[in-house]
Each structure stands twice: as C-alpha cells, then as structure tokens.
Short mmCIF file of C-alpha atoms in Angstrom, two decimals:
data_model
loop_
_atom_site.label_atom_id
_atom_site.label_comp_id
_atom_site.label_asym_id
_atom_site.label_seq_id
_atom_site.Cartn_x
_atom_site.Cartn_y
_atom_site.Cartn_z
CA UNK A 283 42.82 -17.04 -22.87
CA UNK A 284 41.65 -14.84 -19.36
CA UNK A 285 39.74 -12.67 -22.41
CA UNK A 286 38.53 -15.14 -24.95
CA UNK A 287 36.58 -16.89 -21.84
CA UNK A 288 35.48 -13.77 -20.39
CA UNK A 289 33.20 -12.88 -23.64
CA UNK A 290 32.05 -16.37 -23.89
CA UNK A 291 30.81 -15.71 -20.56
CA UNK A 292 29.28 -12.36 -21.45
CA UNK A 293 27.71 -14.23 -24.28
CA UNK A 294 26.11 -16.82 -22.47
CA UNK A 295 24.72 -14.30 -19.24
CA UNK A 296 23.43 -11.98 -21.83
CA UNK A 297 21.22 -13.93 -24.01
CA UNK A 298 18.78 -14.55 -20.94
CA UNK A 299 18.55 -11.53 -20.10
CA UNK A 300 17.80 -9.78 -23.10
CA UNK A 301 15.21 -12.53 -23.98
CA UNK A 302 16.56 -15.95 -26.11
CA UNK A 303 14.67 -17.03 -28.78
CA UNK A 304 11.92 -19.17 -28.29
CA UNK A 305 11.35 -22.87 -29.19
CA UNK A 306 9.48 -23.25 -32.31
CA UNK A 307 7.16 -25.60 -30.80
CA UNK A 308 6.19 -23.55 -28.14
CA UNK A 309 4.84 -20.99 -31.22
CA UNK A 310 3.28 -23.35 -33.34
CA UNK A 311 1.54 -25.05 -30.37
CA UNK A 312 0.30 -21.39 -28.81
CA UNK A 313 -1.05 -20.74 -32.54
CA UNK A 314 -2.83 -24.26 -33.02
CA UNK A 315 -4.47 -23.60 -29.42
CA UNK A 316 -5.77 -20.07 -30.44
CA UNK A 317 -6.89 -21.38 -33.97
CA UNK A 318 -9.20 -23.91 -32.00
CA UNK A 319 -11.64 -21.44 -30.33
CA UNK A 320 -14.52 -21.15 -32.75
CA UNK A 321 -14.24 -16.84 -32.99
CA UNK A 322 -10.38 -16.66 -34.16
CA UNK A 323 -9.83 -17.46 -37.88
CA UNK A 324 -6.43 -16.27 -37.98
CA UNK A 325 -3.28 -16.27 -36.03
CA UNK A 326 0.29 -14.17 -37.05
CA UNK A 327 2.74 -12.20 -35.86
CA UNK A 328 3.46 -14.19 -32.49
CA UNK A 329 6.26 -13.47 -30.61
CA UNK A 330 7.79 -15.05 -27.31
CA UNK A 331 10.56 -14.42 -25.40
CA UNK A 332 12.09 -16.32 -22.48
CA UNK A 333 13.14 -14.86 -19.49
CA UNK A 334 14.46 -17.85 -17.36
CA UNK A 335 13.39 -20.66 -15.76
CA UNK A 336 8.88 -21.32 -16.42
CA UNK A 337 9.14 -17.37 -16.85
CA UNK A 338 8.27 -16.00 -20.58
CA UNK A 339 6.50 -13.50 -21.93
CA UNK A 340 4.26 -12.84 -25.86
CA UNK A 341 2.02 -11.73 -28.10
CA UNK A 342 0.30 -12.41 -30.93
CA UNK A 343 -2.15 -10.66 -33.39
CA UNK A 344 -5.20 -13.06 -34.01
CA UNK A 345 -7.99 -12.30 -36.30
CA UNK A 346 -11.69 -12.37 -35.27
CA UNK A 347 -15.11 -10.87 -37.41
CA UNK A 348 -15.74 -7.58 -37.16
CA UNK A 349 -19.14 -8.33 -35.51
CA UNK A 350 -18.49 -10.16 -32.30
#
C-alpha cells in the first residue's frame, strides 16, 4: 500500500514539472488569434506546455509571404 501510493505520488509531482499537456482550447484559440493578423496565412506545428500556475511556455510555426 506504503508503495502503490508513493508512485501515484511520483506520478502526479512529475507531470508538472516535466510540462502537462496543454488544453486544446488554449491551441486552437492561440491559432485563431494568429490567423487574424492580415500577414499570417498559415498556422501549424504549435506546441504549449504548462509549467504551473498562469506560467506556460510555446511555439508555433506560422506562415507569412516571402515579400514582407
């Protein structure tokens, strides 16, 4: 029992700090905001990761003309 509740403990302190997924909203609505300035046509690869409490960290490829 002492060990089955010592790795769900592991489980649940490690996810934050190796980064836990991120909401699916949060993506979709950081891609719709990008997609609305006038110079990005296209928006992929994004990828967040949440460190904690209001703290989170990503990327994203967006795609612009070559001439700007």
């Amino acid at each position: 029992m002492i060990l089955t509740s010592a790795l769900a403990l592991i489980k649940v302190t490690i996810n934050p700090l190796l980064g836990d997924n991120p909401d699916e909203d949060l993506v979709e609505n950081i891609e719709k905001t990008l997609l609305e300035f006038d110079e990005i046509f296209g928006v992929h690869d994004t990828v967040v990761h949440n460190y904690g409490p209001n703290i989170a960290m990503g990327s994203t490829h967006v795609e612009v003309r070559d001439d700007i």
